[in-house]
Coordinates of C-alpha atoms and ligand atoms in Angstrom, one line a residue:
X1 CA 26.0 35.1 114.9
X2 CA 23.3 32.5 113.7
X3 CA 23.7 29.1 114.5
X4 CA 21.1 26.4 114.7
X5 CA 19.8 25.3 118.1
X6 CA 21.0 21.7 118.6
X7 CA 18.8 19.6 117.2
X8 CA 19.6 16.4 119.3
X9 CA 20.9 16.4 122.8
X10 CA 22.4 13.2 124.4
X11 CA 22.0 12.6 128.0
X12 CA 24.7 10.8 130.4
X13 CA 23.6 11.2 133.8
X14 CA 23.9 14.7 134.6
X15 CA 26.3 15.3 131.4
X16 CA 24.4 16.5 128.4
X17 CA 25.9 16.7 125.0
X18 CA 24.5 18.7 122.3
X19 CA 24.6 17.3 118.7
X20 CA 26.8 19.5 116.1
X21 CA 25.9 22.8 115.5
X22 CA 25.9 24.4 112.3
X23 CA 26.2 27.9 111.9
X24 CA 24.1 30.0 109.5
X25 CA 25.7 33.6 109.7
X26 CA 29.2 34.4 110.8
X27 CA 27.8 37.9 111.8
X28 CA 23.9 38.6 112.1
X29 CA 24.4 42.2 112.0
X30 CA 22.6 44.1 114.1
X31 CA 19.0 44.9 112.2
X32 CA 16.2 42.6 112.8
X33 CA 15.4 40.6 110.4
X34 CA 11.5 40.6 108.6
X35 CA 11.0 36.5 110.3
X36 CA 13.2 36.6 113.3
X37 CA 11.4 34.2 115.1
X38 CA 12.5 30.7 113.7
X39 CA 12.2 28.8 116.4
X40 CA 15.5 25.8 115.2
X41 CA 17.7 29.2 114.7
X42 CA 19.6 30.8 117.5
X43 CA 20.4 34.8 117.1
X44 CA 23.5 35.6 119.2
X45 CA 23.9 39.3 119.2
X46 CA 27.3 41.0 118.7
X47 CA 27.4 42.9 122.1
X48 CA 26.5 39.0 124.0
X49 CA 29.5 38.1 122.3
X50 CA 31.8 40.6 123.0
X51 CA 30.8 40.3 126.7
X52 CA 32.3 37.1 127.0
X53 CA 35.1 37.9 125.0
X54 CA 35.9 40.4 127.8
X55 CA 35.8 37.3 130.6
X56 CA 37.9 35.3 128.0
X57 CA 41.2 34.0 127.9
X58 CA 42.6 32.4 125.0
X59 CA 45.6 29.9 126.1
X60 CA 48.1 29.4 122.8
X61 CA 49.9 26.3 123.4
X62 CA 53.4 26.4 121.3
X63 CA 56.5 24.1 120.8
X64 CA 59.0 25.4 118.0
X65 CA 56.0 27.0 116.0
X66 CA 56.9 29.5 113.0
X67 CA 57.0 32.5 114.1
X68 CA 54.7 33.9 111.2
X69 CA 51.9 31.6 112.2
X70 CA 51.9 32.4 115.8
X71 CA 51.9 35.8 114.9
X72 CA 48.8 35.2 112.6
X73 CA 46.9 33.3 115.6
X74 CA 47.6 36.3 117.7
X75 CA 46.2 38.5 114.8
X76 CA 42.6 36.5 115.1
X77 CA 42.0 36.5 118.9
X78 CA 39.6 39.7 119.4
X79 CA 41.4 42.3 121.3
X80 CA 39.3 41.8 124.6
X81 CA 40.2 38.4 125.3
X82 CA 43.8 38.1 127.2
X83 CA 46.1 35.8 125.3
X84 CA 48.0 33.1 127.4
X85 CA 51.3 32.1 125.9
X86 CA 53.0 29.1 127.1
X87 CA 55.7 27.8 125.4
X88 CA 57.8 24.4 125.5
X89 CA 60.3 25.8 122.7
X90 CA 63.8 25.7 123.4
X91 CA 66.2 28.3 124.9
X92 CA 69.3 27.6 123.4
X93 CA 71.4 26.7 121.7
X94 CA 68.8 28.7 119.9
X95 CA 66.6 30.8 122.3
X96 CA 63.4 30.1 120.0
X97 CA 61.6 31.2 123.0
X98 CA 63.3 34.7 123.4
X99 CA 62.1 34.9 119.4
X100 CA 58.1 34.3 120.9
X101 CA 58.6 36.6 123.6
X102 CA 60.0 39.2 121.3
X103 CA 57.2 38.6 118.3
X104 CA 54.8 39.8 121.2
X105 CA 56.5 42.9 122.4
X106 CA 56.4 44.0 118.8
X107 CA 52.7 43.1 118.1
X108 CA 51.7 44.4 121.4
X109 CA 53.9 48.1 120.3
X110 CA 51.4 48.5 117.6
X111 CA 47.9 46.6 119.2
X112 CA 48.5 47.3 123.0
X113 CA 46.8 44.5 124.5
X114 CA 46.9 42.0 127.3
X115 CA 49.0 39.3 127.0
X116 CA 51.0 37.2 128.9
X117 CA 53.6 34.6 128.3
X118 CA 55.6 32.3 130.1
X119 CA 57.9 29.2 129.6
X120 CA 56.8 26.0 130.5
X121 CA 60.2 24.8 131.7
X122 CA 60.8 27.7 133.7
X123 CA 62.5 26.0 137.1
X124 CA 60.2 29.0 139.3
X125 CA 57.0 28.0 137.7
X126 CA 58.1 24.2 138.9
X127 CA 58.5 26.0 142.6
X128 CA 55.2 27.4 142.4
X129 CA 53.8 24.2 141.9
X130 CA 55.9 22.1 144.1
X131 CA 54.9 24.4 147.0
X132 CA 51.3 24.4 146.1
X133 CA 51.4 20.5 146.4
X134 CA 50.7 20.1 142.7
X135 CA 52.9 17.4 142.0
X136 CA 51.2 15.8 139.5
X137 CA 52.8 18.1 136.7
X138 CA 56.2 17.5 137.3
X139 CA 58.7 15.1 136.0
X140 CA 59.6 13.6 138.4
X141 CA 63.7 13.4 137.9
X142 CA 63.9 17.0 136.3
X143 CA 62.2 18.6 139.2
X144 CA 60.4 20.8 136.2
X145 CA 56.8 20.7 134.6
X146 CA 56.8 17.9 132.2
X147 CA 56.6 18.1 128.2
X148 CA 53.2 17.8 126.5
X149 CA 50.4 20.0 125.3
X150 CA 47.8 19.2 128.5
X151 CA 50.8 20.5 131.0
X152 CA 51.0 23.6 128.6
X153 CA 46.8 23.8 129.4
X154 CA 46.9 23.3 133.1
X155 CA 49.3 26.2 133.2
X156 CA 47.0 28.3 130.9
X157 CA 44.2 27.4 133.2
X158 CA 46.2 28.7 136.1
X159 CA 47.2 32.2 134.5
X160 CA 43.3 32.6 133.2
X161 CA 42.5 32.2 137.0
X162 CA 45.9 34.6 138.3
X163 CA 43.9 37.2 136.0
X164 CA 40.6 36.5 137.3
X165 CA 38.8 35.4 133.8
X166 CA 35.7 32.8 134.1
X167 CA 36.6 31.2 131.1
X168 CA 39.5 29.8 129.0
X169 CA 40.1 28.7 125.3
X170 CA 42.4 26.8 123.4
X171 CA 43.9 27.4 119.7
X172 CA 46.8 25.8 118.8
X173 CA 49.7 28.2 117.8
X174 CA 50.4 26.7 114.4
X175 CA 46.9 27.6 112.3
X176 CA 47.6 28.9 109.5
X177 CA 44.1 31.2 109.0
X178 CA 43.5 34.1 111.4
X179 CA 40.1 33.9 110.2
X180 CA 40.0 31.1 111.3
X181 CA 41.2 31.1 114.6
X182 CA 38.5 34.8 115.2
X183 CA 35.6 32.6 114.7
X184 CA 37.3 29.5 116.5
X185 CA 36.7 32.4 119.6
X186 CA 33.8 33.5 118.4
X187 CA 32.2 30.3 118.5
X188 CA 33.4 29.5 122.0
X189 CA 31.7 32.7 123.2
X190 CA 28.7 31.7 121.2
X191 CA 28.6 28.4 123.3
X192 CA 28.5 30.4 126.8
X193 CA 26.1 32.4 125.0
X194 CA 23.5 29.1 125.0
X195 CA 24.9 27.5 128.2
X196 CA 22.5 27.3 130.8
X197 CA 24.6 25.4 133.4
X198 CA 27.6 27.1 134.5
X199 CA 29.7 23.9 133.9
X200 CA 30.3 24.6 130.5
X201 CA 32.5 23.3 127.3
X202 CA 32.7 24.3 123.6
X203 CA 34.2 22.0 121.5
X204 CA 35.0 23.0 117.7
X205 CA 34.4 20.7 115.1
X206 CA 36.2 21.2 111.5
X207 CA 34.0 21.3 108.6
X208 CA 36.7 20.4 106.3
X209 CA 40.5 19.7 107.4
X210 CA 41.6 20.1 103.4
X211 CA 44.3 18.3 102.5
X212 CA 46.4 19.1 99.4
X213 CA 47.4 17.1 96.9
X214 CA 49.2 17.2 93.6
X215 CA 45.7 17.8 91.8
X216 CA 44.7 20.9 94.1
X217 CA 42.9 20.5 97.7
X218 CA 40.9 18.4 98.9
X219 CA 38.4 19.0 101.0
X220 CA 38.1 16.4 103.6
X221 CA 35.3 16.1 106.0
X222 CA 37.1 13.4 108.8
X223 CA 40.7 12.9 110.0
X224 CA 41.3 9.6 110.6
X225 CA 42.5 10.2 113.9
X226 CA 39.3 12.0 115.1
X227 CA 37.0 9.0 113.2
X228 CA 38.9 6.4 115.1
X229 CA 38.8 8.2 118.6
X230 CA 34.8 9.5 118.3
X231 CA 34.2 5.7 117.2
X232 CA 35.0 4.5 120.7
X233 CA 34.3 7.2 122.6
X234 CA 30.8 6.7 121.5
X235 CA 31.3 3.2 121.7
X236 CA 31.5 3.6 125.6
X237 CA 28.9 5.4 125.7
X238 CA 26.5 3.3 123.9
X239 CA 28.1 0.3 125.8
X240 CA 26.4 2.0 129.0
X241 CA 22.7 3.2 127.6
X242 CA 22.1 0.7 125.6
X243 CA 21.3 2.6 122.4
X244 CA 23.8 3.5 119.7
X245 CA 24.8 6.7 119.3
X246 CA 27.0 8.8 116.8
X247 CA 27.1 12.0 119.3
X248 CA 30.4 12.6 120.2
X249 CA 32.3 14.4 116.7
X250 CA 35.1 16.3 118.6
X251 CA 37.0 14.0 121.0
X252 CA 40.4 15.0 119.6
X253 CA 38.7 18.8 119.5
X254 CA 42.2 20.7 120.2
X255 CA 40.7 23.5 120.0
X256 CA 37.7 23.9 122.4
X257 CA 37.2 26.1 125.6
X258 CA 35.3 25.4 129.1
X259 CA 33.9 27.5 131.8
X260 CA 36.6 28.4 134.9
X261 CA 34.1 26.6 136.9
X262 CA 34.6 23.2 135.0
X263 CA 38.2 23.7 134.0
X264 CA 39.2 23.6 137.6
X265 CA 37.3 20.6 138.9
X266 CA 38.4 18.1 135.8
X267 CA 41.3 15.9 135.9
X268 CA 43.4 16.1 132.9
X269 CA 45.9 13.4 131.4
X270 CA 49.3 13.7 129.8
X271 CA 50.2 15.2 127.0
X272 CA 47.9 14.9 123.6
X273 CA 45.4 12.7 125.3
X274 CA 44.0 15.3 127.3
X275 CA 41.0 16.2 124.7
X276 CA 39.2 12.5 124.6
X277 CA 40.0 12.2 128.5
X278 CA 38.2 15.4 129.6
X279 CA 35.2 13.6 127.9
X280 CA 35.7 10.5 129.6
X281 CA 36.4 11.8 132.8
X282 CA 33.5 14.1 132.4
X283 CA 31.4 11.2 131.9
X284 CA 32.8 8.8 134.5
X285 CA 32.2 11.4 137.1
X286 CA 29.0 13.3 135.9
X287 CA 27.2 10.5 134.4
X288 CA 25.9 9.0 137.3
X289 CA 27.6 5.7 137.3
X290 CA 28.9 6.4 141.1
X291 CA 28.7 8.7 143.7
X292 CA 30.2 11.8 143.5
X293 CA 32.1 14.7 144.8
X294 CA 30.4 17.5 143.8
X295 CA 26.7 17.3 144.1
X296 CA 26.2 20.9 142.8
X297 CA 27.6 19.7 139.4
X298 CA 25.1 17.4 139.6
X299 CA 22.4 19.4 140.2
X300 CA 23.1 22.0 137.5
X301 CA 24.6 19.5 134.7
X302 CA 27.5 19.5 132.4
X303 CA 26.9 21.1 129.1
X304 CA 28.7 19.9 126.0
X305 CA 28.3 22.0 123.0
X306 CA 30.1 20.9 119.5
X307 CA 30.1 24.1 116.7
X308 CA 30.7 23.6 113.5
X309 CA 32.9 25.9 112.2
X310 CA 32.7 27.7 109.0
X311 CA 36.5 28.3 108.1
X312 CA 38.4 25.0 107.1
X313 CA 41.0 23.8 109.5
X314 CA 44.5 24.5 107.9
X315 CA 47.2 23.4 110.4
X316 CA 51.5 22.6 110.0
X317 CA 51.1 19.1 109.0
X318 CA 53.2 17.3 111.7
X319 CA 53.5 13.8 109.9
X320 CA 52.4 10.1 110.2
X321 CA 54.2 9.5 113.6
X322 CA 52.7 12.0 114.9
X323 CA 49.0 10.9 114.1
X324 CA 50.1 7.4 115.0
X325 CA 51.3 8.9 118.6
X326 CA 48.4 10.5 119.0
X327 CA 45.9 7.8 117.9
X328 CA 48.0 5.5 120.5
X329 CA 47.4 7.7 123.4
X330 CA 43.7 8.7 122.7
X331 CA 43.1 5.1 122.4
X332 CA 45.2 4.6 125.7
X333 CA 42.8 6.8 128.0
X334 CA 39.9 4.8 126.7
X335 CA 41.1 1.6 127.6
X336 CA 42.1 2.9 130.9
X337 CA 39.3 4.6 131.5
X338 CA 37.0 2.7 134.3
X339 CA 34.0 3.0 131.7
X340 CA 36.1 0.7 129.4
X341 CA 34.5 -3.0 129.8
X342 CA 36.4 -6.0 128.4
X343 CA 34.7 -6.2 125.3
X344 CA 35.7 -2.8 124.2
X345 CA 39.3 -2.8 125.7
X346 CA 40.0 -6.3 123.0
X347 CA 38.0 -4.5 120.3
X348 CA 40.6 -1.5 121.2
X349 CA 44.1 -3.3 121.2
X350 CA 43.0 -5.0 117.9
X351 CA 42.2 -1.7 116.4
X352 CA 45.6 -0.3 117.2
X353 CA 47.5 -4.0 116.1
X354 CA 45.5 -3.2 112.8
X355 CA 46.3 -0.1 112.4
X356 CA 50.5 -0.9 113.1
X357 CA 50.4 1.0 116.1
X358 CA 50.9 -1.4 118.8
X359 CA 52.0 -5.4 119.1
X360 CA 49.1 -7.3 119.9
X361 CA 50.5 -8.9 122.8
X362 CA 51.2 -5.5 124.7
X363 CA 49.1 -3.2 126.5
X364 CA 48.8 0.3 125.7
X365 CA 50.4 2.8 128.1
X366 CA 48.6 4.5 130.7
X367 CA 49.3 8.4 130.1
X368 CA 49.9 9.9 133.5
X369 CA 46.8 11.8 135.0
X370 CA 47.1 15.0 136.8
X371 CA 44.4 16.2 139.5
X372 CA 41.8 19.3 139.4
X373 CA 43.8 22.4 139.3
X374 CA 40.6 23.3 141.7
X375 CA 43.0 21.9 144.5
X376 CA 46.2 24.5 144.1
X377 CA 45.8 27.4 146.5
X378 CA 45.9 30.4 143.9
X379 CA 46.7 32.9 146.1
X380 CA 50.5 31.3 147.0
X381 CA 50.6 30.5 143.2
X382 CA 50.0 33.9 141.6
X383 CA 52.3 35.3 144.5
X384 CA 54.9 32.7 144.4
X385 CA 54.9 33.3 140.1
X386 CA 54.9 37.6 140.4
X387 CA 58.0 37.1 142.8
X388 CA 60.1 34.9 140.8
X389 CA 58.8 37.2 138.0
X390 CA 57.9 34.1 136.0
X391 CA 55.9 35.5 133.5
X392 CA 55.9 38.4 131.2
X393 CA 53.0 40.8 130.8
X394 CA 52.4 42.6 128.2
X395 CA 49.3 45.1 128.7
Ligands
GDP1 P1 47.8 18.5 116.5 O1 47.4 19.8 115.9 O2 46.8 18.1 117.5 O3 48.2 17.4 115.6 O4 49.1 18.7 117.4 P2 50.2 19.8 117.3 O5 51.6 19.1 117.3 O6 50.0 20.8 116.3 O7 50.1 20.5 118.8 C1 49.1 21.3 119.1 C2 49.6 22.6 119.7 O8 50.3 22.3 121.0 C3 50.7 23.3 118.8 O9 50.5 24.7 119.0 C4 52.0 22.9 119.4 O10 53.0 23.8 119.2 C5 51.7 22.8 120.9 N1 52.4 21.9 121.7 C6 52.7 20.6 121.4 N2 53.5 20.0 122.5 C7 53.6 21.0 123.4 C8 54.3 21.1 124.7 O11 54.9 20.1 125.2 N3 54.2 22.2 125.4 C9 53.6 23.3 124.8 N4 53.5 24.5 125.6 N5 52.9 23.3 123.6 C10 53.0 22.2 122.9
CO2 CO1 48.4 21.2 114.8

């Protein structure tokens, strides 16, 4: 792969976070080019790539997905990387779930390899947790993990580690390119490729998200939601240097991926505003504004990296509500968020009474936050989950 060296790096303290990347060549082949040494260009070579593709693991999150899409996402992931399937569909009346787990035993009949699923709501998985002292990740009443996409992550972080993998993706199980989703992996192992701390994340950032109307598609650079949510985000950020800034282009980056090492020392909040928080939190505890708990972070930095992927991002369009929720609880973690001053947090709650999400006179929710998964004793875990025969594997 070719992809520009970033041009512009923010610091934060210890965090630094590398402007957008563009990339040049999908695949830079394997001859030399005549000028090879252009100093703004970086050459990732295949076999780097497929090294970290072998220390991958790709975590689908899905919740009454088609079938035919998730079985197009599994077709992109390279074969190397072990897929991570956890699902919050339902099990009956209509075992939608059983469908998943069978749509892999047939793709693996005919690609044999490693994947593993399991279901979110799975009362042993709940166990597992509960005797780990992870409470954080269960509702409370149910006794069982609780709904939402970061839950579905924490648990994809938790396999990666049960299978010994140093890092972990993301892709959402309802992209409708496979192309697509293989450079979305690509890319992330392009990232590790640059990293020089090992405290890493790669955050994709959409080109185009095309939207199509009766005239034909249109391909559009921004969603709203993103626009609104990098707005603040950078916002904070400025609020604390002193200098504007435009850096941050992927807080709502769904699909992005981070070294083990980092994965397991973040907090992560609820449901769909765990992308923006990770930022924040990574921030708040790596930028210097207090002291911390883990000096060797410190030492060795965070590294952000945003790529700019090729392939527009085609995905089920889930509907105004569904932005609106999601705009709500991105803009939620920021107000929470310690880093938020006054200012901001009025500039915030008129943005969302402009915008029809939320009464002026109310306060946005506070999403629940769960702690590092850094803290759950694998060991028990991975035992506790083989026992109860939790998940499935499938290679
Ligand atoms: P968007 O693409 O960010 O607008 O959000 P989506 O609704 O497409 O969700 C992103 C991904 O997370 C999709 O693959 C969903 O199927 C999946 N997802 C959403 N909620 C949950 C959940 O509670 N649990 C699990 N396991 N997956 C979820
Ligand atoms: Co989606």
């Amino acid at each position: 792969m070719r992809v520009e060296i970033p041009l512009y790096t923010e610091r934060f303290g210890s965090v630094m976070i590398h402007d957008v990347q563009r990339i040049l060549e999908l695949d830079s082949g394997k001859r030399e080019a005549a000028e090879e040494n252009i100093t703004t260009i970086h050459k990732i070579e295949r076999d780097e790539i497929e090294k970290v593709e072998d220390r991958l693991a790709i975590v689908i999150p899905v919740k009454e997905e088609k079938l035919k899409l998730l079985e197009g996402v599994l077709s992109g992931i390279p074969h190397d990387c072990v897929v991570i399937v956890v699902s919050n569909s339902q099990r009956s009346p209509i075992n939608r779930f059983k469908m998943e787990v069978d749509t892999l035993a047939r793709f693996y009949r005919f690609t044999r390899r490693k994947m593993l699923v399991i279901h979110q709501k799975d009362p042993a998985l709940a166990l597992a947790f509960h005797e780990t002292g992870y409470l954080d990740i269960l509702d409370g009443e149910e006794k069982l993990v609780r709904d939402g996409k970061a839950e579905a992550m924490i648990i994809g972080i938790m396999l990666a580690k049960t299978v010994s993998k140093d890092f972990v993706g993301f892709i959402d199980a309802d992209n409708y390119i496979p192309g697509a989703v293989n450079e979305y992996v690509k890319n992330f192992a392009a990232g590790f490729c640059m990293a020089e701390s090992p405290y890493v994340m790669v955050r994709n950032s959409w080109k185009y998200k095309p939207k199509v109307y009766d005239r034909g598609l249109y391909f559009k650079k921004w969603g709203r939601i993103s626009e609104t949510t990098n707005k603040y985000l950078n916002l904070i950020i400025s609020n604390h240097t002193g200098f504007e800034t435009e850096i941050i282009k992927t807080g709502n980056a769904g699909e992005h991926a981070m070294s083990i090492q980092l994965a397991d020392i973040l907090k992560y909040s609820s449901g769909f505003s765990a992308e923006p928080f990770e930022l924040l939190y990574i921030l708040e505890e790596f930028g210097g504004l207090k002291p911390t708990s883990h000096p060797e972070v410190i030492e060795r930095g965070v590294e952000i990296f945003q790529i700019e992927t090729r392939n527009p991002h085609f995905h089920e369009d889930k509907g105004e509500k569904h932005l609106k929720e999601m705009l709500l609880m991105s803009l939620s973690v920021i107000y929470h968020s310690p880093l938020c001053d006054q200012n901001l947090k009025s500039t915030i709650l008129n943005e969302l009474s402009s915008q029809n999400i939320l009464d002026k006179n109310l306060q946005p929710p506070k999403p629940p936050t769960m702690s590092s998964p850094k803290s759950i004793n694998i060991q028990t875990f991975t035992k506790r989950l083989e026992e109860a025969k939790t998940f499935t594997v499938f290679g």
